[in-house]
mmCIF file of C-alpha atoms and ligand atoms in Angstrom:
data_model
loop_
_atom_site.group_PDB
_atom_site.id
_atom_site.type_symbol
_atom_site.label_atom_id
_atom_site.label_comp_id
_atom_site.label_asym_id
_atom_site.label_seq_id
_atom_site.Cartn_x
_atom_site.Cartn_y
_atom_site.Cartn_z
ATOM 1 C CA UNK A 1 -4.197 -1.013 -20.620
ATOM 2 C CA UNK A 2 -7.243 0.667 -20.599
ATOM 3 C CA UNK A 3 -9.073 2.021 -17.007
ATOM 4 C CA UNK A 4 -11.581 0.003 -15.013
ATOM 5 C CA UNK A 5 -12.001 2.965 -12.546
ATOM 6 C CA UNK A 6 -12.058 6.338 -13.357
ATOM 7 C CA UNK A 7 -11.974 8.437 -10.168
ATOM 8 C CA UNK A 8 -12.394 12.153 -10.817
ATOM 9 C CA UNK A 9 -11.886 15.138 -8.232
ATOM 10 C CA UNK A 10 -13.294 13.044 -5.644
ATOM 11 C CA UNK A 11 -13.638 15.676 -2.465
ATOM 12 C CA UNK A 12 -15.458 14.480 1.044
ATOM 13 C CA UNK A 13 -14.899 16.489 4.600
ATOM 14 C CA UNK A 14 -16.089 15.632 7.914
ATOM 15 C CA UNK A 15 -17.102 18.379 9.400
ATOM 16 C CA UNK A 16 -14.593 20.757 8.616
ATOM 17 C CA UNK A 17 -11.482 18.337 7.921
ATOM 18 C CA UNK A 18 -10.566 18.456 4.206
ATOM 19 C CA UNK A 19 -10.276 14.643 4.569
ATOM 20 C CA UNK A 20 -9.913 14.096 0.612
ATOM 21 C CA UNK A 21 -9.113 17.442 -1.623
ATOM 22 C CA UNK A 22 -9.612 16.730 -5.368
ATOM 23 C CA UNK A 23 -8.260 13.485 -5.988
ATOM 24 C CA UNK A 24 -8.257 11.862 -9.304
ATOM 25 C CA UNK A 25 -6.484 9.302 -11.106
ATOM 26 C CA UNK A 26 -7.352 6.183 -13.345
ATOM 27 C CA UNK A 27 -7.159 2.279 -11.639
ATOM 28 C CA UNK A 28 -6.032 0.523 -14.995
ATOM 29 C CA UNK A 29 -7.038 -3.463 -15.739
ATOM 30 C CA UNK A 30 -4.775 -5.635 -14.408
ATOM 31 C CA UNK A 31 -2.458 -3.658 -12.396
ATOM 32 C CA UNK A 32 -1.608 -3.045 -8.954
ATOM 33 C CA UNK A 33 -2.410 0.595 -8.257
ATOM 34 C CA UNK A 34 -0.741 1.935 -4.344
ATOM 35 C CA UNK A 35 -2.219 4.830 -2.474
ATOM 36 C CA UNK A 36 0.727 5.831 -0.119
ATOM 37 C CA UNK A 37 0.760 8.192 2.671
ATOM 38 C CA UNK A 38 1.313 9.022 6.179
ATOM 39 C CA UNK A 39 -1.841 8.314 8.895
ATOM 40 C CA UNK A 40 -4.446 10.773 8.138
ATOM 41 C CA UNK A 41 -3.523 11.515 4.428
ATOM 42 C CA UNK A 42 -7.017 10.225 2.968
ATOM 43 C CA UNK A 43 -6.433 6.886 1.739
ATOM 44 C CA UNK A 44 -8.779 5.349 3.710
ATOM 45 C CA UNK A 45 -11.523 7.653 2.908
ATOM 46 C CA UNK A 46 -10.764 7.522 -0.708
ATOM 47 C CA UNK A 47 -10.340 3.581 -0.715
ATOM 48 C CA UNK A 48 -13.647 3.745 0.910
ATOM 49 C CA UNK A 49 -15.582 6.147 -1.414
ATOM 50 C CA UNK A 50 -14.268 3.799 -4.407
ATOM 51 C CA UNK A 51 -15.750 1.185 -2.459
ATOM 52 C CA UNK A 52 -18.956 2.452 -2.631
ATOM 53 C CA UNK A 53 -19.548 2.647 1.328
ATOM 54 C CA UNK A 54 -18.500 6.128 1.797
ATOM 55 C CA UNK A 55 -20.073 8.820 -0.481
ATOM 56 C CA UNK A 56 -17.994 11.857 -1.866
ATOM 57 C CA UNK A 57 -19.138 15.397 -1.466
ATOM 58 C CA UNK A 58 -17.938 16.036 -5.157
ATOM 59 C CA UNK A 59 -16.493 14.432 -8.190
ATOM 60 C CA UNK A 60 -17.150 10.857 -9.734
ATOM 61 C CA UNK A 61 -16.147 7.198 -10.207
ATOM 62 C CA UNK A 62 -16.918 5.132 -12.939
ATOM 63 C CA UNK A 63 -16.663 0.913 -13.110
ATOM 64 C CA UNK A 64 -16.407 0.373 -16.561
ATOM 65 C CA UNK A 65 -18.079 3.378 -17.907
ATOM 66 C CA UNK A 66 -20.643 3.634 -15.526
ATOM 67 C CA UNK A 67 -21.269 5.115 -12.230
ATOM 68 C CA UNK A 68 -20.567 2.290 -9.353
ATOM 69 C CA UNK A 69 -24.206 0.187 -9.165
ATOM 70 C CA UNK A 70 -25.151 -3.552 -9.032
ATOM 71 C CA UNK A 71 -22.349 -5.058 -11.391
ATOM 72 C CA UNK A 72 -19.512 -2.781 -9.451
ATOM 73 C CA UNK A 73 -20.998 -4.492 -6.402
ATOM 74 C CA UNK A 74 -20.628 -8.042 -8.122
ATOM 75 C CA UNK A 75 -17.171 -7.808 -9.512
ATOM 76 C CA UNK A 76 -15.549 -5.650 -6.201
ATOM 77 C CA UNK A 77 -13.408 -7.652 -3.334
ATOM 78 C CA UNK A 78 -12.907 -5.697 -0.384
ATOM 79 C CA UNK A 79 -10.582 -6.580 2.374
ATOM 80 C CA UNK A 80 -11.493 -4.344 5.081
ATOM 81 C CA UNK A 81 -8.483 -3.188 7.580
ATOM 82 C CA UNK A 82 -10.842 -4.763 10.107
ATOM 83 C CA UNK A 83 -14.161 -7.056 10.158
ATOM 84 C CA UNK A 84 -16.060 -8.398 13.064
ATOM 85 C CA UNK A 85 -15.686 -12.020 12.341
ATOM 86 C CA UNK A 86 -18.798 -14.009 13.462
ATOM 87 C CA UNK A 87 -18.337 -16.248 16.645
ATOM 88 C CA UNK A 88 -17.703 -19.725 16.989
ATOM 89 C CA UNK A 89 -17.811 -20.335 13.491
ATOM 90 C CA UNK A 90 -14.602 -21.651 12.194
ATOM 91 C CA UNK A 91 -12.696 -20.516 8.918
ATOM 92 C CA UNK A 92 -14.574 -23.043 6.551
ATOM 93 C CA UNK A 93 -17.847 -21.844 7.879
ATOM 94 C CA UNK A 94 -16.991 -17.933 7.793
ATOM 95 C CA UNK A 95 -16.014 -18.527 4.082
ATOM 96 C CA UNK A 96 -18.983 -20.453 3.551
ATOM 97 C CA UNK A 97 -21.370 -17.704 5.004
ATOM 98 C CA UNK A 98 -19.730 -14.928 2.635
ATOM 99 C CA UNK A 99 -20.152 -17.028 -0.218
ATOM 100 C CA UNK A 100 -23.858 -17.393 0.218
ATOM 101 C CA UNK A 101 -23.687 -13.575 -0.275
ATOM 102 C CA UNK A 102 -23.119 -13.547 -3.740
ATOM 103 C CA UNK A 103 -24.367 -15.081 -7.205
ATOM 104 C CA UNK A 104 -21.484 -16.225 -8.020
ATOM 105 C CA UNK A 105 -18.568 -18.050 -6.031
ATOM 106 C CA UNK A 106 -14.782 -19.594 -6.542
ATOM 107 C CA UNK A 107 -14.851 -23.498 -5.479
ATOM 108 C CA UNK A 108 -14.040 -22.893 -1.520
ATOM 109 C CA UNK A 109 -10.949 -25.801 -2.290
ATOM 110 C CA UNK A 110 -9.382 -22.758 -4.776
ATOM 111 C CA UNK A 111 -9.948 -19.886 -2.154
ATOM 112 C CA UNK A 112 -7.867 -22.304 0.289
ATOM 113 C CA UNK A 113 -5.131 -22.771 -1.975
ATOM 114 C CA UNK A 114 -4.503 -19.359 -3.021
ATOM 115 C CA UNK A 115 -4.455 -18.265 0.269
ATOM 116 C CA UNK A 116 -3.064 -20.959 2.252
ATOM 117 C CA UNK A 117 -5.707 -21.754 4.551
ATOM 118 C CA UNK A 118 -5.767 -25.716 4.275
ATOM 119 C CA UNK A 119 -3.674 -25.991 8.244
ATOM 120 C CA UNK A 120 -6.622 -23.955 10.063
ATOM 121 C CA UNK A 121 -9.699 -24.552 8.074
ATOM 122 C CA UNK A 122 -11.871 -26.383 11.131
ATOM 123 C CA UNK A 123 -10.254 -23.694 13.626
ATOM 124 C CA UNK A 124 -12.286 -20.595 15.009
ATOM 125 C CA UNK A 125 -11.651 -18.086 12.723
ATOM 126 C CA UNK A 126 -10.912 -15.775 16.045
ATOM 127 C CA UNK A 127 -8.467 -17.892 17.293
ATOM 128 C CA UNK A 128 -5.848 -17.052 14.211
ATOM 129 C CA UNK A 129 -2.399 -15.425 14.277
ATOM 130 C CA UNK A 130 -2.276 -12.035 12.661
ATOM 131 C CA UNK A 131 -0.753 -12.900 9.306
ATOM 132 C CA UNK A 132 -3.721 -15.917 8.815
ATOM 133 C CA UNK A 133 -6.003 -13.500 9.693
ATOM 134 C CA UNK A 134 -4.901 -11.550 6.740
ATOM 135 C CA UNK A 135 -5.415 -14.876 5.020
ATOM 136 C CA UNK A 136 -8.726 -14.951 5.649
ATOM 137 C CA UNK A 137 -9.867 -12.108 4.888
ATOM 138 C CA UNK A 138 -8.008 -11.764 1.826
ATOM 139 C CA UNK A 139 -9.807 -15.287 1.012
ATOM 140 C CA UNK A 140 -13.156 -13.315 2.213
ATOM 141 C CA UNK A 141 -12.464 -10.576 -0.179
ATOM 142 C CA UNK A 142 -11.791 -13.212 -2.921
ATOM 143 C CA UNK A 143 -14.871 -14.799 -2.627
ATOM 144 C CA UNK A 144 -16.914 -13.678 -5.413
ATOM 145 C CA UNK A 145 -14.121 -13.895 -7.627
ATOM 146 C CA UNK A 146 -13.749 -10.634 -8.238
ATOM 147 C CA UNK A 147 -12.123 -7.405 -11.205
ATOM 148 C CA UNK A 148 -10.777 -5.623 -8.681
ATOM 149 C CA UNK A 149 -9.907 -6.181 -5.009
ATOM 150 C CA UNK A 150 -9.175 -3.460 -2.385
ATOM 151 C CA UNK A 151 -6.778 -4.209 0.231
ATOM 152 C CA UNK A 152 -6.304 -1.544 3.006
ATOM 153 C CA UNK A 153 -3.294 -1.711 4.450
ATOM 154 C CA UNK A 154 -3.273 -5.326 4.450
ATOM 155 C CA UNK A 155 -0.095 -5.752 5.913
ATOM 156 C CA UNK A 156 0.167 -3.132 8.734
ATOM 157 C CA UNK A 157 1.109 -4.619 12.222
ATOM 158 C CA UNK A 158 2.052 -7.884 10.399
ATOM 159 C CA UNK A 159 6.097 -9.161 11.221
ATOM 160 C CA UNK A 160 8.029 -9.480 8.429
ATOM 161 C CA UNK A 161 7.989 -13.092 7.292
ATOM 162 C CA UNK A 162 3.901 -12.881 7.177
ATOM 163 C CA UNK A 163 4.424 -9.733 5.799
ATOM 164 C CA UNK A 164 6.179 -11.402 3.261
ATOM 165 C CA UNK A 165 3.935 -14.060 3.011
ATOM 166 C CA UNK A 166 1.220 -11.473 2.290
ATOM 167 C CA UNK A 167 2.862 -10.052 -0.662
ATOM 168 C CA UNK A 168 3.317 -13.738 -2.261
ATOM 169 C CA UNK A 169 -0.366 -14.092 -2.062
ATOM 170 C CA UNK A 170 -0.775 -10.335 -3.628
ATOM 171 C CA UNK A 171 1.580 -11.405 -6.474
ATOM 172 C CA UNK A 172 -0.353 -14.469 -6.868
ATOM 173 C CA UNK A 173 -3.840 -12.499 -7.583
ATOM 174 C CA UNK A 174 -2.530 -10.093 -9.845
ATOM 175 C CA UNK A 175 -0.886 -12.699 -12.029
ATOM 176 C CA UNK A 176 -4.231 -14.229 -12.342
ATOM 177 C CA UNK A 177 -5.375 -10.677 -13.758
ATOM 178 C CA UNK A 178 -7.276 -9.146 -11.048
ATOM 179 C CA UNK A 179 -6.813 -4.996 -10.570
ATOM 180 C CA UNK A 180 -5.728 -4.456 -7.471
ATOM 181 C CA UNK A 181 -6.012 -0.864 -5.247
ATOM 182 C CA UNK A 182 -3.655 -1.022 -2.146
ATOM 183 C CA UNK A 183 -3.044 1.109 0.552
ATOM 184 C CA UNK A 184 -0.191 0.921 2.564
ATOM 185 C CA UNK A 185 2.430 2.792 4.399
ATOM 186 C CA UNK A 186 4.972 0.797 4.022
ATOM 187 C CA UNK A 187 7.009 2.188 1.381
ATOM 188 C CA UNK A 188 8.662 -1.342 0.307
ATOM 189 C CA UNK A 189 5.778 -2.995 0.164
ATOM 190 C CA UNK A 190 4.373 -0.434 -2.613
ATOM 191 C CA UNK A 191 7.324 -0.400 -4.411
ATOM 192 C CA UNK A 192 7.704 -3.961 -4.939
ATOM 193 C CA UNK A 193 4.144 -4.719 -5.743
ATOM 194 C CA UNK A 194 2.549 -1.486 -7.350
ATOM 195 C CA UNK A 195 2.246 -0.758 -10.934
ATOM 196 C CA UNK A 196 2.021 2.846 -10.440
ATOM 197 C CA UNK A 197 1.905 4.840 -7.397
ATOM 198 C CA UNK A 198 -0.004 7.561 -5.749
ATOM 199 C CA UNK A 199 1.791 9.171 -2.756
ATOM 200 C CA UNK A 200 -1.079 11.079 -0.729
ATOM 201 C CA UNK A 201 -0.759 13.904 1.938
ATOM 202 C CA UNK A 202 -3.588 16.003 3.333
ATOM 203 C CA UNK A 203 -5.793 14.706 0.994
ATOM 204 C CA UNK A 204 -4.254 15.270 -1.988
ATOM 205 C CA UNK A 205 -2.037 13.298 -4.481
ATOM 206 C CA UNK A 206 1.647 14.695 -4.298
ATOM 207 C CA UNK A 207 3.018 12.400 -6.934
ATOM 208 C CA UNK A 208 2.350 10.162 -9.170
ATOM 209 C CA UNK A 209 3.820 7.466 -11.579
ATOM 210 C CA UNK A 210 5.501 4.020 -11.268
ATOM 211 C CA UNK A 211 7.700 3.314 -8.694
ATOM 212 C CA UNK A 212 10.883 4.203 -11.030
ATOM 213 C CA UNK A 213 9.551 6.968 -12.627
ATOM 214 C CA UNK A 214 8.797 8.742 -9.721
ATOM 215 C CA UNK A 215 12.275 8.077 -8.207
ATOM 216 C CA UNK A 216 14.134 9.025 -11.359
ATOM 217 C CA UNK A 217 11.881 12.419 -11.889
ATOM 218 C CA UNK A 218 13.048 13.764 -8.845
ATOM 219 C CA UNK A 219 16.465 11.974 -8.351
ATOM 220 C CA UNK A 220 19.744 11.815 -9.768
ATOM 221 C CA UNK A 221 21.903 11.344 -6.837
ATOM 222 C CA UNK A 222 22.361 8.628 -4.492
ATOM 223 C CA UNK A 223 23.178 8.057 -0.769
ATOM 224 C CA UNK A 224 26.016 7.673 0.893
ATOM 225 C CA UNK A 225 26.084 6.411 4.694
ATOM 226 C CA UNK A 226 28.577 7.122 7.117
ATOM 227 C CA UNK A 227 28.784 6.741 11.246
ATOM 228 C CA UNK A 228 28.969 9.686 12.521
ATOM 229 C CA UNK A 229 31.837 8.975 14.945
ATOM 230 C CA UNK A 230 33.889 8.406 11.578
ATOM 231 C CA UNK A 231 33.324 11.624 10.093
ATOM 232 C CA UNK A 232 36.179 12.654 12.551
ATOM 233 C CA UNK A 233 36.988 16.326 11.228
ATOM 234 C CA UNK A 234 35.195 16.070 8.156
ATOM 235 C CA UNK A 235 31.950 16.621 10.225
ATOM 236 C CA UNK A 236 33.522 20.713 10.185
ATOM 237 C CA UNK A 237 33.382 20.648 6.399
ATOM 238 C CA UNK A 238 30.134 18.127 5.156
ATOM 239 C CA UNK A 239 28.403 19.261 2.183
ATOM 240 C CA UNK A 240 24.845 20.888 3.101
ATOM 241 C CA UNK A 241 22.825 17.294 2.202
ATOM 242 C CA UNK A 242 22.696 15.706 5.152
ATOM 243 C CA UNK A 243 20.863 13.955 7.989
ATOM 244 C CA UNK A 244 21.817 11.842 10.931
ATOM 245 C CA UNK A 245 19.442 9.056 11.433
ATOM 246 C CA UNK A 246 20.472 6.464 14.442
ATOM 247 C CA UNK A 247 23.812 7.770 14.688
ATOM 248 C CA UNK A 248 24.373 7.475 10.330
ATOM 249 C CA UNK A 249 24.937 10.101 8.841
ATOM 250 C CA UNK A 250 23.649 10.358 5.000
ATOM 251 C CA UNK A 251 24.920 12.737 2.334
ATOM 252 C CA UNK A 252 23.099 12.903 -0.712
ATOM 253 C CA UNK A 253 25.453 13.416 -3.953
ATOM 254 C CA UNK A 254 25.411 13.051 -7.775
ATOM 255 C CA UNK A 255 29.055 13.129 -7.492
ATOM 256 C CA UNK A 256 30.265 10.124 -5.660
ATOM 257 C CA UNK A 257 34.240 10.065 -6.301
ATOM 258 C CA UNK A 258 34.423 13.795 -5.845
ATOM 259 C CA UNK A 259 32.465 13.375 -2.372
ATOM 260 C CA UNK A 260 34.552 10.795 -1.525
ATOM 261 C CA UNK A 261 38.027 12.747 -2.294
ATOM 262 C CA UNK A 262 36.637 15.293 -0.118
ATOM 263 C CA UNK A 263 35.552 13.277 2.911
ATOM 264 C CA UNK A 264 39.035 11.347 2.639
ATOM 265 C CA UNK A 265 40.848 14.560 2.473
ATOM 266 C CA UNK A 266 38.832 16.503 5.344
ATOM 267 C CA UNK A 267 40.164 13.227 7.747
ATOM 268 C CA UNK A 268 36.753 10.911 7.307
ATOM 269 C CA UNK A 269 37.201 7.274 7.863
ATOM 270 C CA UNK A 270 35.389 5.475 5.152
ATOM 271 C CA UNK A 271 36.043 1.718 6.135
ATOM 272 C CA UNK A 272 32.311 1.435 6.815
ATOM 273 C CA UNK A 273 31.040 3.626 4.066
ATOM 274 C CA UNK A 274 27.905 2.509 2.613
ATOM 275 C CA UNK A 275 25.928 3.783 -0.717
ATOM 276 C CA UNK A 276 22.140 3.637 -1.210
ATOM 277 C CA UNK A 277 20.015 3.922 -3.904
ATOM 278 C CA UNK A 278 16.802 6.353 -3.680
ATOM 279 C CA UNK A 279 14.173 5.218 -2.064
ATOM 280 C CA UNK A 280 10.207 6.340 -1.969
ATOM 281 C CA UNK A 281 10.615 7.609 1.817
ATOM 282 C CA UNK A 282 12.805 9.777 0.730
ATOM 283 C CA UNK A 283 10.864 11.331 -1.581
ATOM 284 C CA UNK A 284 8.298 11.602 0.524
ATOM 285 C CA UNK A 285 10.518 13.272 3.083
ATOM 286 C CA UNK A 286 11.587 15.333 0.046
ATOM 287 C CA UNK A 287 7.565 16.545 -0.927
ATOM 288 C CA UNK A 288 6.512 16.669 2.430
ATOM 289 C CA UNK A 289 9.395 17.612 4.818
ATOM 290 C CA UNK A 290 8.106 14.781 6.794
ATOM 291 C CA UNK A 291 8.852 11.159 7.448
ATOM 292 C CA UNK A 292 5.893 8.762 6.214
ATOM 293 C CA UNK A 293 6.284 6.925 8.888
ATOM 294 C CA UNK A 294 5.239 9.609 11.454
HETATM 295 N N1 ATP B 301 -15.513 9.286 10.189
HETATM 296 C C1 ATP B 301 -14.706 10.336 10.329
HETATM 297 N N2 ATP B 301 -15.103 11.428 11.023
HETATM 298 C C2 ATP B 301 -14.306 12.504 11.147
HETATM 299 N N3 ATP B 301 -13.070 12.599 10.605
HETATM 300 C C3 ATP B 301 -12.620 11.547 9.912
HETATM 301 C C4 ATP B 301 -13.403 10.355 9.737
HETATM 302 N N4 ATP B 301 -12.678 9.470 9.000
HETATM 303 C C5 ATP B 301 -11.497 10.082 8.732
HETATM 304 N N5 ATP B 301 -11.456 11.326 9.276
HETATM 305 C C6 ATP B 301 -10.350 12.294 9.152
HETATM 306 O O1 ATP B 301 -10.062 12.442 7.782
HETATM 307 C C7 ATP B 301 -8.652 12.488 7.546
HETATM 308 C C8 ATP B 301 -8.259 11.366 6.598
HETATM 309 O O2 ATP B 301 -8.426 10.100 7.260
HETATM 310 P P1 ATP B 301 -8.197 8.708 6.539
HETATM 311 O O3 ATP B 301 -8.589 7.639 7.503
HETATM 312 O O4 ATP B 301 -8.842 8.712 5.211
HETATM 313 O O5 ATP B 301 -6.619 8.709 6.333
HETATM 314 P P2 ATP B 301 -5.624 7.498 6.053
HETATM 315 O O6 ATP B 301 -4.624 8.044 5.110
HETATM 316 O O7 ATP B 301 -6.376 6.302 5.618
HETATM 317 O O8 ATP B 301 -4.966 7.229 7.458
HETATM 318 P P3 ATP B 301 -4.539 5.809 8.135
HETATM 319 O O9 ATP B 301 -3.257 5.448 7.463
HETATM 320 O O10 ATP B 301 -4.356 6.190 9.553
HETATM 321 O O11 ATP B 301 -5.644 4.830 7.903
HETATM 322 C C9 ATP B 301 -8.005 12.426 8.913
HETATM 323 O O12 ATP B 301 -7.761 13.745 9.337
HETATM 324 C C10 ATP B 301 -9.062 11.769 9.769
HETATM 325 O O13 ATP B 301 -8.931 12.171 11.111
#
């Protein structure tokens, strides 16, 4: 797979914040390429400068070879974390009015299919739930058919089932071979739908690789979960790998039998043991010392 977007020490401040600090990587056709990171990290300012609407103090992009220009501006879909969605127009009309924007257009029966928008079509497109919302503007950034589409956190504040519903409709573009950047900070989401990953943190990239890869390059143990009130008086003599988290506590080991000897023979109760693989918060927790959620 060859790139579409070559992004090269890309830096931009505002006015003394280091927003983005050197960030490069390559967006490769086809795949579905996650910028991850806590609030603040950057992605939005480097989603934005690969967008074109936000210019970078140093560095470059390239579309295909060539710095962003007209046919970048043809081939991009950009779903915008939020647009002001004309008034008293209703869904088939907004989608209507975007596609007079552009040359050239998907059938408006397509864009309803692929993202489900057939129930509300004649309804005001302010009077939508959050997760058809999404919808539309996903259909909105869609419109033109485009290479590559650019969701920013598409899913944030979403509930779980139109969350979910979301990701179906993700899946959906990239199998029809559109390159996809996403930002999110939802560390499922990324892992289940990204090709490769970029986990950002005061403007910089911190890692970077596919969702396994990065996992297994810095792991080899696993988790194991225990209530606290069960440790009893093992809680005296834990290994140093631990954290309490609601009341859980979680010890990381490579050795899960010998742990397990030990906590049985230091008095643990292990009837509600649990084990857990890996996950990318914890590596983030791991680079950063921080929780991505913060
Ligand atoms: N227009 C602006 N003027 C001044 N500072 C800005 C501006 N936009 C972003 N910043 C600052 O730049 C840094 C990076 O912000 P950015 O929005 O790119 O991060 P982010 O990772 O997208 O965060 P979020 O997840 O909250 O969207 C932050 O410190 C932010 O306060």
């Amino acid at each position: 797979m060859d790139a579409l977007i070559e992004v090269r020490n890309l830096v931009r401040h505002y006015r003394g914040v280091k927003a983005v600090d050197g960030v490069s990587f390559d967006l490769r056709r086809g795949s579905c390429f996650g910028l991850l990171g806590p609030n603040g990290a950057g992605k939005t300012t480097t989603v934005e400068m690969l967008e074109g609407i936000n210019r970078p103090d140093s560095g470059s992009i390239h579309y295909k070879g060539e710095p962003l220009g007209r046919r970048f501006r043809e081939e991009a879909g950009i779903m915008f974390q939020s647009t002001a969605l004309q008034e008293f127009i209703t869904v088939r009309e907004t989608l209507q009015l975007f596609a007079s924007l552009y040359p050239r257009t998907l059938p408006l029966e397509e864009l309803v299919a692929t993202c489900r928008l057939g129930e509300f079509l004649d309804r005001d497109a302010r009077r939508l739930s959050g997760g058809q919302r999404q919808r539309l503007l996903l259909a909105i950034a869609l419109v033109n058919d485009p290479e590559v589409v650019f969701l920013d956190e598409p899913t944030t504040g979403l509930d779980p089932q139109a969350r979910r519903n979301l990701w179906d409709l993700m899946e959906a573009i990239r199998a029809r071979g559109k390159t996809i950047l996403l930002t999110t900070h939802y560390m499922e989401e990324a892992y289940i739908l990204c090709d490769e990953i970029a986990i950002m943190d005061h403007g910089r990239i911190i890692a970077q690789g596919t969702p396994r890869q990065l996992l297994a390059t810095h792991f080899n143990d696993v988790i194991l979960q225990l209530p606290e009130a069960d440790l009893g008086p093992a809680g005296a003599v834990l290994p140093e790998a631990r954290l309490v988290r609601n009341g859980v506590v979680e010890i990381a080991t490579a050795d899960v039998s010998g742990t397990v000897r030990g906590l049985l023979e230091a008095g643990a109760a292990l009837e509600r043991l649990r084990i857990r693989d890996r996950t990318l918060e914890d590596l983030f927790l791991e680079l950063t010392g921080r929780e991505l959620r913060a």
